[in-house]
XYZ file of N, CA and C in Angstrom:
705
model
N 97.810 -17.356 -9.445
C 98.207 -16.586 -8.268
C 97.174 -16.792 -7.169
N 97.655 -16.995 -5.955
C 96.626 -17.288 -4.722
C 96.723 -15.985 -3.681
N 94.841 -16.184 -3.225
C 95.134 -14.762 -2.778
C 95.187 -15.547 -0.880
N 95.406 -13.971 0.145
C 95.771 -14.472 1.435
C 95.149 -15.598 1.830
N 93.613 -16.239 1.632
C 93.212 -17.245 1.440
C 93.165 -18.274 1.217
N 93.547 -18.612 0.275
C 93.832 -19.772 -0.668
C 93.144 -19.815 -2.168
N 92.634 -18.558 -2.251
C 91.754 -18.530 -3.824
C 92.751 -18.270 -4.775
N 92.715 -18.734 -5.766
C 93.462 -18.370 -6.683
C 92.472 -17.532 -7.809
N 93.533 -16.288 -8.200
C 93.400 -15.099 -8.641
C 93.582 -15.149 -10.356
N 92.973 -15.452 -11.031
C 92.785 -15.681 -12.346
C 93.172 -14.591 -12.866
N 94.407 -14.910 -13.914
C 94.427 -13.519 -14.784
C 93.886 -13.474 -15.980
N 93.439 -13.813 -16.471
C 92.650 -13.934 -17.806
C 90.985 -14.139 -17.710
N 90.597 -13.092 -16.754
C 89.421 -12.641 -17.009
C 88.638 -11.878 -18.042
N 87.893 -11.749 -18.545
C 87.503 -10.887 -19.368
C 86.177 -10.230 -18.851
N 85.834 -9.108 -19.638
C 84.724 -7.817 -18.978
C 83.213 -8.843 -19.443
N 82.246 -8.755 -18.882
C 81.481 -9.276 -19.313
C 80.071 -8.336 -18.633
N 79.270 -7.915 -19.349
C 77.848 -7.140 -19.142
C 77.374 -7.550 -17.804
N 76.971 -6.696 -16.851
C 76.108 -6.826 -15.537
C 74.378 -6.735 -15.749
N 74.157 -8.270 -15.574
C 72.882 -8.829 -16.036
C 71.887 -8.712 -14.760
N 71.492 -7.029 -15.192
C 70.602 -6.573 -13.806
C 69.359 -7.412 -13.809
N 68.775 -7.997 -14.932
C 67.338 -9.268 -14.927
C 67.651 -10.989 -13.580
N 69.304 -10.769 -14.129
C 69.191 -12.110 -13.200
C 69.918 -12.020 -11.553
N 70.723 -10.481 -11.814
C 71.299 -10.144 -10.523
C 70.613 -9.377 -9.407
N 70.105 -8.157 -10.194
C 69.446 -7.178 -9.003
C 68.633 -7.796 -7.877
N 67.912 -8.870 -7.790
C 67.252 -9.615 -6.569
C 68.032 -9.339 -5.834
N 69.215 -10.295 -5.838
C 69.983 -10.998 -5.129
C 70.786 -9.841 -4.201
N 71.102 -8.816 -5.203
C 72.055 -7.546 -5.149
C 70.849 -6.737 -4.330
N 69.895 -6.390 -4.450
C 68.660 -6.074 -3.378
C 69.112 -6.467 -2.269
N 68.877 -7.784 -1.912
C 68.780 -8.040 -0.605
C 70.032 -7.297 0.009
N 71.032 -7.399 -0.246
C 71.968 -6.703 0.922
C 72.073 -5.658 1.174
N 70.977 -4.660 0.737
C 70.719 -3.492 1.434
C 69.533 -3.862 2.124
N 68.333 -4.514 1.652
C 66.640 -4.861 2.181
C 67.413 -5.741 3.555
N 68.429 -6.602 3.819
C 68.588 -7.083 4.969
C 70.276 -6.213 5.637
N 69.236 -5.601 6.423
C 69.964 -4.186 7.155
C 71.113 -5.165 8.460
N 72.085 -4.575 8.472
C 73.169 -5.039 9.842
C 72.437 -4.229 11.089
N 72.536 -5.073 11.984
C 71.930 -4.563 13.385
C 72.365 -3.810 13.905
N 71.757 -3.080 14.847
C 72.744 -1.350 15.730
C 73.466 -2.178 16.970
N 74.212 -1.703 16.952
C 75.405 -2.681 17.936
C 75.056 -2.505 19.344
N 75.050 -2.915 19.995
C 75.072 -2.591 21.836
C 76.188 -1.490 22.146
N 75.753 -0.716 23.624
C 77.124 0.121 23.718
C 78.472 -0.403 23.739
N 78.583 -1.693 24.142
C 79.909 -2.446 24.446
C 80.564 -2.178 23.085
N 79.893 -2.352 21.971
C 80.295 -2.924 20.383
C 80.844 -3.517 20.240
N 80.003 -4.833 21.360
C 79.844 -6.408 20.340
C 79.885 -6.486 19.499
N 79.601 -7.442 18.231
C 79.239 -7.779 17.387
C 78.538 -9.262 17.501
N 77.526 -9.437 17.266
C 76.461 -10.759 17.451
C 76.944 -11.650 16.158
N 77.524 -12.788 16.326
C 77.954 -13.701 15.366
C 76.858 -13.676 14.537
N 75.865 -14.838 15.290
C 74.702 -15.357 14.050
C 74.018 -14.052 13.591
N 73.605 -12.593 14.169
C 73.301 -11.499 13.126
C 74.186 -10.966 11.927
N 75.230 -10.942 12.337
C 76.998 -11.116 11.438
C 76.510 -11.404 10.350
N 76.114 -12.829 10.391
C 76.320 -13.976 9.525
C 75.464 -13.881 8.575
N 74.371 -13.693 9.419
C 73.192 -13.510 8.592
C 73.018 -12.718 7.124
N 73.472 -11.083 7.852
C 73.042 -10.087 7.264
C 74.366 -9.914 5.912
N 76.038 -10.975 6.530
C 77.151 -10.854 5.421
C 76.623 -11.790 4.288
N 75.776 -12.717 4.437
C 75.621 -13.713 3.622
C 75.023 -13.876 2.487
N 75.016 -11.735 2.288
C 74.239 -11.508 0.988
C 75.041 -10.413 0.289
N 76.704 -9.972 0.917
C 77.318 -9.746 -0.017
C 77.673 -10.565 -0.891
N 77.915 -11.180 -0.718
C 79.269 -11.745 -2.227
C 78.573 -11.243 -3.503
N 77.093 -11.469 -3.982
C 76.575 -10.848 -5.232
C 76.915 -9.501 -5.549
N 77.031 -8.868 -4.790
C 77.479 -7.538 -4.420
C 78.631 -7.299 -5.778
N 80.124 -8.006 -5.805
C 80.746 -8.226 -6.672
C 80.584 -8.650 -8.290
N 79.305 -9.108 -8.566
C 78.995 -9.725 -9.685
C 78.810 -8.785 -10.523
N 78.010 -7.667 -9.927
C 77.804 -6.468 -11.047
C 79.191 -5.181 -11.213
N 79.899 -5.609 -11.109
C 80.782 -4.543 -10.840
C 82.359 -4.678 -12.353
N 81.732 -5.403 -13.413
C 81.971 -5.492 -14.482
C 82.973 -6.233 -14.808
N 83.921 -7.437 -14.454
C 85.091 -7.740 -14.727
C 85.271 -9.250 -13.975
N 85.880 -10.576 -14.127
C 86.012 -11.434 -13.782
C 86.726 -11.529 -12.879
N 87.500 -10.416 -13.226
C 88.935 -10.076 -11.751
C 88.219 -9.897 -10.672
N 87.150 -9.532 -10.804
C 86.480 -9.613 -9.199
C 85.848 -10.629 -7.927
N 86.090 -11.968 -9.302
C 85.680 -13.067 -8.680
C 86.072 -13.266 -7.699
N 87.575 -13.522 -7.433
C 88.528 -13.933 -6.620
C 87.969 -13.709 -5.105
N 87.746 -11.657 -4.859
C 87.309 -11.254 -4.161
C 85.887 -12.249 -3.802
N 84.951 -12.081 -4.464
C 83.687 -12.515 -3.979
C 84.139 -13.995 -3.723
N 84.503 -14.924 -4.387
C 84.705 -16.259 -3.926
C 85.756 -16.473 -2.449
N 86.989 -14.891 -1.911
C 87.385 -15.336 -0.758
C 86.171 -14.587 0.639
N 85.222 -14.236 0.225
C 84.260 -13.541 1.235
C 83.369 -14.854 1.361
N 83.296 -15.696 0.013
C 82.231 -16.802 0.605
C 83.238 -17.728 1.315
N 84.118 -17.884 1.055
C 84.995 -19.005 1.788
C 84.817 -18.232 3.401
N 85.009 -17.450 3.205
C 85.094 -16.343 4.599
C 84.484 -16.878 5.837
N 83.234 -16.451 4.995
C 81.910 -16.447 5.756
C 81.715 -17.872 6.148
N 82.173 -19.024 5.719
C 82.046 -20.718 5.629
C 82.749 -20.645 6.838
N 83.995 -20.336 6.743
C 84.792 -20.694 8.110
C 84.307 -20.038 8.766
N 83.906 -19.327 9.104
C 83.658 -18.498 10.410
C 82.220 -18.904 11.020
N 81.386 -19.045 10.070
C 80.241 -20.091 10.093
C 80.539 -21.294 10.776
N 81.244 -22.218 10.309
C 81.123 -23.340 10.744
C 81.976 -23.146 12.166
N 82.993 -22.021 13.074
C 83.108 -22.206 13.986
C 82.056 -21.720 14.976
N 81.226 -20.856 14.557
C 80.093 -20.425 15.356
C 79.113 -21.680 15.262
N 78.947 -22.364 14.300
C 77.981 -23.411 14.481
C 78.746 -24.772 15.279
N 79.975 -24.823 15.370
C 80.582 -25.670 16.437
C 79.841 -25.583 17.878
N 79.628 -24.261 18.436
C 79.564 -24.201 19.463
C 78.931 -22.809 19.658
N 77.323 -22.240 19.527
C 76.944 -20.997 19.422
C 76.893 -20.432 20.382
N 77.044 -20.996 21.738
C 77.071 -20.201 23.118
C 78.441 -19.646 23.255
N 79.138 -20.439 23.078
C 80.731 -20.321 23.311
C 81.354 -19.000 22.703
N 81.072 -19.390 20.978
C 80.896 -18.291 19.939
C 80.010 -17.227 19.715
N 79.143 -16.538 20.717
C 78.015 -16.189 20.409
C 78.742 -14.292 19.683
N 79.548 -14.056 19.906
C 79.802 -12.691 19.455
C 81.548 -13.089 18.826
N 81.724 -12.297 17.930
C 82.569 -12.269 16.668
C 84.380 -12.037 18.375
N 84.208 -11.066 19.107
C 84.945 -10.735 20.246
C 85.155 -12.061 20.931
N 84.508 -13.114 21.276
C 84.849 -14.230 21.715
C 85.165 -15.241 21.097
N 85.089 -15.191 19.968
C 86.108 -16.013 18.837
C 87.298 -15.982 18.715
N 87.567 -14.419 18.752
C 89.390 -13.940 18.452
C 89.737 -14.839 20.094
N 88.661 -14.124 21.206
C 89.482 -14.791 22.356
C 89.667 -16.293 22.868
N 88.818 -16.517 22.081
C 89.122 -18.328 22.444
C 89.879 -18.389 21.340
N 90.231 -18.218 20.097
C 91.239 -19.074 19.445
C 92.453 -18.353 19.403
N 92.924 -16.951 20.087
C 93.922 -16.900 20.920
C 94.557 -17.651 22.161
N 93.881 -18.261 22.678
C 93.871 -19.014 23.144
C 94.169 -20.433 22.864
N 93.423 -20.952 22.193
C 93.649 -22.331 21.640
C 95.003 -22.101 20.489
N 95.171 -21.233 19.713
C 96.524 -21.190 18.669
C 97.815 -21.089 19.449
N 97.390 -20.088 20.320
C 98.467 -19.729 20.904
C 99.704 -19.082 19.928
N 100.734 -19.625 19.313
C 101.817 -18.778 19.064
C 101.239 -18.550 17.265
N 100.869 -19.535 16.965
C 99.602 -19.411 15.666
C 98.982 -18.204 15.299
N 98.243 -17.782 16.507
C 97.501 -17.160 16.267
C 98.056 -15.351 15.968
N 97.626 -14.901 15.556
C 96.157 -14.430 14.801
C 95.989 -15.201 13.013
N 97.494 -15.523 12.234
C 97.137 -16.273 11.788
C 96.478 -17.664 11.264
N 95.158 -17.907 11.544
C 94.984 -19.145 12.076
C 93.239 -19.215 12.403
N 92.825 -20.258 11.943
C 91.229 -20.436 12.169
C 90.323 -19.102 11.838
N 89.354 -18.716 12.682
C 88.445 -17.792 11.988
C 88.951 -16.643 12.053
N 89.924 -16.421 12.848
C 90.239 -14.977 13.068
C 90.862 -14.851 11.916
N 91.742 -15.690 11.009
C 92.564 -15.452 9.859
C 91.080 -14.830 8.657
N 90.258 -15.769 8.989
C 89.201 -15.459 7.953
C 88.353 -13.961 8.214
N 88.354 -14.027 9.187
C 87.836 -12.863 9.637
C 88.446 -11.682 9.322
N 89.520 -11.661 9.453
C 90.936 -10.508 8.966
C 90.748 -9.916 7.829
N 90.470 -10.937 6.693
C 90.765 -10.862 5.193
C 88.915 -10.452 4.711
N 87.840 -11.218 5.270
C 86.660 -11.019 5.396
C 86.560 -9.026 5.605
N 86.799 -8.649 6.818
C 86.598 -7.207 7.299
C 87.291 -6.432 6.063
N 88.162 -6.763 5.658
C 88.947 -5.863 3.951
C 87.909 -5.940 2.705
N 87.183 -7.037 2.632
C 85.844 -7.266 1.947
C 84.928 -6.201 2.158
N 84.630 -6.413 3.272
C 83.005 -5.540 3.583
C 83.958 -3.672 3.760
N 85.363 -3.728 4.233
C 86.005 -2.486 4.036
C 85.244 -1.972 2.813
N 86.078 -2.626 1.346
C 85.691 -2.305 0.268
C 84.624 -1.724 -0.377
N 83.377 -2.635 0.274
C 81.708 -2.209 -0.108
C 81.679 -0.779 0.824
N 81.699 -1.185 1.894
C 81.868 0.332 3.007
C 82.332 1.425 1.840
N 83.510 1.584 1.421
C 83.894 2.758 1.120
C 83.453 3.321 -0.160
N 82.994 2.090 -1.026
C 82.622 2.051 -2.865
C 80.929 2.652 -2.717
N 80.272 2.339 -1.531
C 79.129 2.641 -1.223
C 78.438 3.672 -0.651
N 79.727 4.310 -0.158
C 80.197 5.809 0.415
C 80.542 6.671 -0.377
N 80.743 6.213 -1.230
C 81.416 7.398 -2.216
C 80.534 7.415 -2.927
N 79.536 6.287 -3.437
C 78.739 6.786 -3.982
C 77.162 7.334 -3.755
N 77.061 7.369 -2.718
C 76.344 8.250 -1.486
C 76.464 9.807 -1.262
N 78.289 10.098 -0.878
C 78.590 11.129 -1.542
C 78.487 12.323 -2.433
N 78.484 11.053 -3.616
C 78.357 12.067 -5.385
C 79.845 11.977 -5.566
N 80.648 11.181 -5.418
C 81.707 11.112 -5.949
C 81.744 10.712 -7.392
N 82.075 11.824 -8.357
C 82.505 11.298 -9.670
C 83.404 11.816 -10.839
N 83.400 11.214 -11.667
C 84.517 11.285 -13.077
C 84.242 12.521 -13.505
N 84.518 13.464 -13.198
C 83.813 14.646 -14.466
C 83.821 14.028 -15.706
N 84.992 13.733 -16.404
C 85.529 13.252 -17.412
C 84.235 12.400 -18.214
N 83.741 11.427 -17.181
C 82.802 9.944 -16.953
C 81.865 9.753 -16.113
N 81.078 10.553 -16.112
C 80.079 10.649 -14.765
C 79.351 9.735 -14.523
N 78.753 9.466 -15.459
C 78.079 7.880 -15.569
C 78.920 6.655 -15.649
N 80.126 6.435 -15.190
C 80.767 5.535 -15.019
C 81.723 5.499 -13.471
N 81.374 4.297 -12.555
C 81.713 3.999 -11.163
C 83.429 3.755 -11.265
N 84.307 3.991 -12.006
C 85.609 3.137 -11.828
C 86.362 4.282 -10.508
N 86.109 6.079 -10.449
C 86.180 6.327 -9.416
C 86.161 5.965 -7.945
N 84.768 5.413 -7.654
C 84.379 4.802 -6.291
C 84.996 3.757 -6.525
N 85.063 2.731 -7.442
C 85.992 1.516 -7.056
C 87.396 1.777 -7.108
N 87.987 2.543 -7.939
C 89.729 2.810 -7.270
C 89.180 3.350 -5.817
N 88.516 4.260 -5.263
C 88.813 4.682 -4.158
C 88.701 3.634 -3.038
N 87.673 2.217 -3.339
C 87.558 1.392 -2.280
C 88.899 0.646 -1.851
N 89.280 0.263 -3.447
C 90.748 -0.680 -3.317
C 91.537 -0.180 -2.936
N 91.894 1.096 -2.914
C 92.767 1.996 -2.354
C 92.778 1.587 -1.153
N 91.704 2.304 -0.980
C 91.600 2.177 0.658
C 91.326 1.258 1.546
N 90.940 -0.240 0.795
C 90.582 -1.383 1.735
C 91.369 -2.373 1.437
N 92.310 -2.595 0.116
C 92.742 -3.661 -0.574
C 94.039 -3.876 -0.741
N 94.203 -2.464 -1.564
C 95.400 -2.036 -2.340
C 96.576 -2.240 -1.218
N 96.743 -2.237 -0.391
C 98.119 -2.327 0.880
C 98.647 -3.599 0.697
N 97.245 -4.720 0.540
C 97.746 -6.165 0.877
C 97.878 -6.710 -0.260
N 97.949 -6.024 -1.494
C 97.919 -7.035 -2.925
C 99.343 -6.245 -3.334
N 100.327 -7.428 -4.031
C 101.557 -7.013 -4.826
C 101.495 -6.330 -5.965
N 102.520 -5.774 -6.458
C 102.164 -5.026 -7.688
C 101.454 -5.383 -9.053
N 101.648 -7.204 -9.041
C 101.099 -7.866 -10.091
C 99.541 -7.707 -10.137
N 99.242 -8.293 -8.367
C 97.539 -8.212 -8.241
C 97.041 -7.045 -8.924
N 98.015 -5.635 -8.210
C 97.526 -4.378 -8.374
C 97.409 -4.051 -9.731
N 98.430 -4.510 -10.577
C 97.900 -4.131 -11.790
C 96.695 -5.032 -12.804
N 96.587 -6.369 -12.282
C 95.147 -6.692 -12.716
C 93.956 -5.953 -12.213
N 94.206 -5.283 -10.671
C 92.339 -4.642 -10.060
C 92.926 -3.193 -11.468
N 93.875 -2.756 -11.714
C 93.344 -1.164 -12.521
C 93.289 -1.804 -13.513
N 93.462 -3.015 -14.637
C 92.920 -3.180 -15.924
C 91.730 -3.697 -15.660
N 91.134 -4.241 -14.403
C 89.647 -4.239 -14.767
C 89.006 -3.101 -14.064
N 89.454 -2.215 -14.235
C 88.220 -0.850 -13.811
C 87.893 -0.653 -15.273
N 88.687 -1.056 -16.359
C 88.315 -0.621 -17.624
C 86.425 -0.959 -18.035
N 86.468 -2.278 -17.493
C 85.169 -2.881 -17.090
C 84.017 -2.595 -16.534
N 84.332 -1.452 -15.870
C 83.414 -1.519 -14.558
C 82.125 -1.172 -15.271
N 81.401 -1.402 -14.495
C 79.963 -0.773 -15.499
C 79.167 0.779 -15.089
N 78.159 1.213 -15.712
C 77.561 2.134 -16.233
C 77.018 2.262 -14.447
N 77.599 3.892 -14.009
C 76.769 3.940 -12.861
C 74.935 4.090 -12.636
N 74.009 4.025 -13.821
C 72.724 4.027 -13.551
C 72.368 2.193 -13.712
N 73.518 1.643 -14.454
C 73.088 0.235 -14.390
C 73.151 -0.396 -12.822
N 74.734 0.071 -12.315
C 74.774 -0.601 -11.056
C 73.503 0.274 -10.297
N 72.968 0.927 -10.139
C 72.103 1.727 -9.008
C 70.642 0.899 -9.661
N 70.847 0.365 -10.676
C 68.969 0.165 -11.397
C 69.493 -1.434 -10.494
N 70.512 -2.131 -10.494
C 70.509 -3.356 -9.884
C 70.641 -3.312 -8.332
N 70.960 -2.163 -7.718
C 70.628 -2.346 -6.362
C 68.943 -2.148 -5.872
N 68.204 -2.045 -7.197
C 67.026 -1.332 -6.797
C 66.601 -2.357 -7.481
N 66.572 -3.466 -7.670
C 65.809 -4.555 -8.254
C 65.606 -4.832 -9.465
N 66.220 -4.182 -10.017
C 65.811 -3.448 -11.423
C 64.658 -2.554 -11.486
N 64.306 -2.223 -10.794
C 63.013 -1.100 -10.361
C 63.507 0.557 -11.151
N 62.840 0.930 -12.300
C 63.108 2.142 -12.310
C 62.730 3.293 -10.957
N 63.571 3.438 -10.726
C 63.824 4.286 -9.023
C 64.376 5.740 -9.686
N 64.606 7.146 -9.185
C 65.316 7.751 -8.966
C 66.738 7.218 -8.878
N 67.502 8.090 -8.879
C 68.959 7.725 -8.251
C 69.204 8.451 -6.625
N 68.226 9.105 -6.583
C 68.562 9.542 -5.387
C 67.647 8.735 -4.066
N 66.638 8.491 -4.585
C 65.775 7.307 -4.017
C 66.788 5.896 -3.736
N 67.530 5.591 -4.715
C 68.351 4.523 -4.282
C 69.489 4.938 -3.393
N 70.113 5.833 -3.342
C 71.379 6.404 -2.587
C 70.707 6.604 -1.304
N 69.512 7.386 -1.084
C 69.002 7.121 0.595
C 69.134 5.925 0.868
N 68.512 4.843 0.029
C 68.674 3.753 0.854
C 70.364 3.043 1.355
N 70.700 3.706 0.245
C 72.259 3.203 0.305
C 72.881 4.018 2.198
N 72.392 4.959 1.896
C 73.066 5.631 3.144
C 72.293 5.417 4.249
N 71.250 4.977 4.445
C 70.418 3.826 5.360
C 71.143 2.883 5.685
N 71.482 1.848 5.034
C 71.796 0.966 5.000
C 73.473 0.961 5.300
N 74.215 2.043 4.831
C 75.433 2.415 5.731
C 75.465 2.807 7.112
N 74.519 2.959 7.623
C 74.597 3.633 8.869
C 75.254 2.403 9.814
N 74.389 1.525 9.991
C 74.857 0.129 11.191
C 76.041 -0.950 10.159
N 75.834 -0.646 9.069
C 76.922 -1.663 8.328
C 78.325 -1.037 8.658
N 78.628 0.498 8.372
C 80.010 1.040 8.902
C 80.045 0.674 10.213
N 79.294 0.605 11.078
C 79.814 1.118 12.541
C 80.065 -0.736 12.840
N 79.525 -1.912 12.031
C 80.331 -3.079 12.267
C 81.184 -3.157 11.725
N 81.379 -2.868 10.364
C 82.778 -2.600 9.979
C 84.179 -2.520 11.209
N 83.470 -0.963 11.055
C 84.386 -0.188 12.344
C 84.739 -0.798 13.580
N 83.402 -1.495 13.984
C 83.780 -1.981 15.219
C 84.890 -3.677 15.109
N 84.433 -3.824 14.010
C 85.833 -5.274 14.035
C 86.939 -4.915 13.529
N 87.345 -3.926 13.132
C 88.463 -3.291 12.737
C 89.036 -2.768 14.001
N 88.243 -2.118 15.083
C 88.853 -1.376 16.157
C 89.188 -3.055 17.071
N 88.174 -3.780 16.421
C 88.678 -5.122 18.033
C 89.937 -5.791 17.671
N 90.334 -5.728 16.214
C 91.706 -6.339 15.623
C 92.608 -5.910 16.494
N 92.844 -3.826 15.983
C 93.228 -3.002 16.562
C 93.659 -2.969 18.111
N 92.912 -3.619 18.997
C 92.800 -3.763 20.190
C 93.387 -5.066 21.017
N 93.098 -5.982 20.341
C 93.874 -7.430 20.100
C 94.660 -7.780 19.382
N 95.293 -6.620 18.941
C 96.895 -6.555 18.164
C 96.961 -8.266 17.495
N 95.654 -7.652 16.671
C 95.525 -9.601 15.604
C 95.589 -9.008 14.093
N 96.240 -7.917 13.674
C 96.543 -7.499 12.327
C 97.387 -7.905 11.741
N 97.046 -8.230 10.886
C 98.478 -8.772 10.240
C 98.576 -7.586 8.601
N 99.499 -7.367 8.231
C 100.215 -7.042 6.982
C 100.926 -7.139 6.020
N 100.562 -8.268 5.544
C 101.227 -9.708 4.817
C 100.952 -8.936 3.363
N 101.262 -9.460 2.610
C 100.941 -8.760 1.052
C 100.756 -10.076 0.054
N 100.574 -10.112 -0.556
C 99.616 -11.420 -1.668
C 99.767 -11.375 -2.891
């Protein structure tokens, strides 16, 4: 099965342990490299974009299940295209807002499906996801039932960032791998380096680190919004 992308969506994943020795670095950095505070306009600065997205995809690795690949492998494709049109031409491209408008332009009846803005579309449902899974658990959202287990915050992300654009088939592979998901002090010991931390020591940083990441979120969601470049295709 291929997702809006072109990734194809493996169903025969299996659960496999979140290896905080070889992940948490990696899973570090994308809170240690913070998204920038936007200008009043709410721009968005391509090459800071780029920079600071180019350390989700690990993000997905610890989150217990192979079904999640798909996701992380269409955020790196993502980030490639959209990359390589900002590195075409970085003056031209210099903010994420003058991309949609030049290749509205250049697609013309194409467009919004089409070049980076297509990637960009499916990209912003990505970082949606972390936004909301990262929020909730900031929050204190949890299982009574399972407290020490995240599959809460991740139904609530897919819900809310995913779940619209995937068919019922997708949908029922993301709820058999929440069965997967892992142990919420494992995922929090791997955002912290594996560093025995508090949990609440790690959640400040988490909600640090939400502060300028939502409001880009937000702000390329409102410029879609605004440039009526949404699409609602299902996969």
């Amino acid at each position: 099965m291929t997702t809006g992308s072109g990734f194809v969506l493996r169903l025969t994943g299996y659960a496999f342990p979140c290896k905080i020795s070889f992940l948490s670095l990696r899973m570090a950095l994308l809170l240690d490299n913070q998204f920038v505070q936007l200008p009043n306009t709410n721009e968005v600065d391509t090459k800071h974009f780029l920079d600071s997205v180019s350390h989700l995809p690990p993000f997905f690795d610890c989150l217990g299940s192979k079904v999640f690949a798909p996701i992380k492998s269409d955020i790196s494709g993502n980030i490639t295209k959209i990359k390589a049109v900002y590195d075409s031409d970085p003056a031209q491209f210099e903010t994420l807002q003058k991309i949609l408008e030049v290749e509205r332009r250049k697609y013309g009846s194409e467009w919004p499906k089409a070049g980076a803005t297509l990637a960009l579309m499916w990209l912003k449902r990505g970082l949606r996801f972390v936004q909301i899974m990262l929020q909730s658990l900031a929050d204190g959202d949890r299982d009574e039932r399972n407290p020490n287990l995240i599959r809460i915050n991740i139904t609530k992300a897919y819900d809310g960032a995913l779940k619209r654009y995937h068919g019922w088939i997708v949908q029922k592979v993301f709820k058999a791998a929440l069965l997967a998901a892992p142990y919420r002090s494992d995922f929090l010991k791997a955002l912290s380096k594996g560093q025995e931390v508090t949990e609440e020591e790690c959640l400040a940083k988490v909600r640090q680190f939400l502060v300028n990441f939502t409001a880009t979120v937000d702000a390329i969601y409102d410029m879609y919004t605004t440039m009526d470049a949404e699409l609602d295709y299902t996969v």
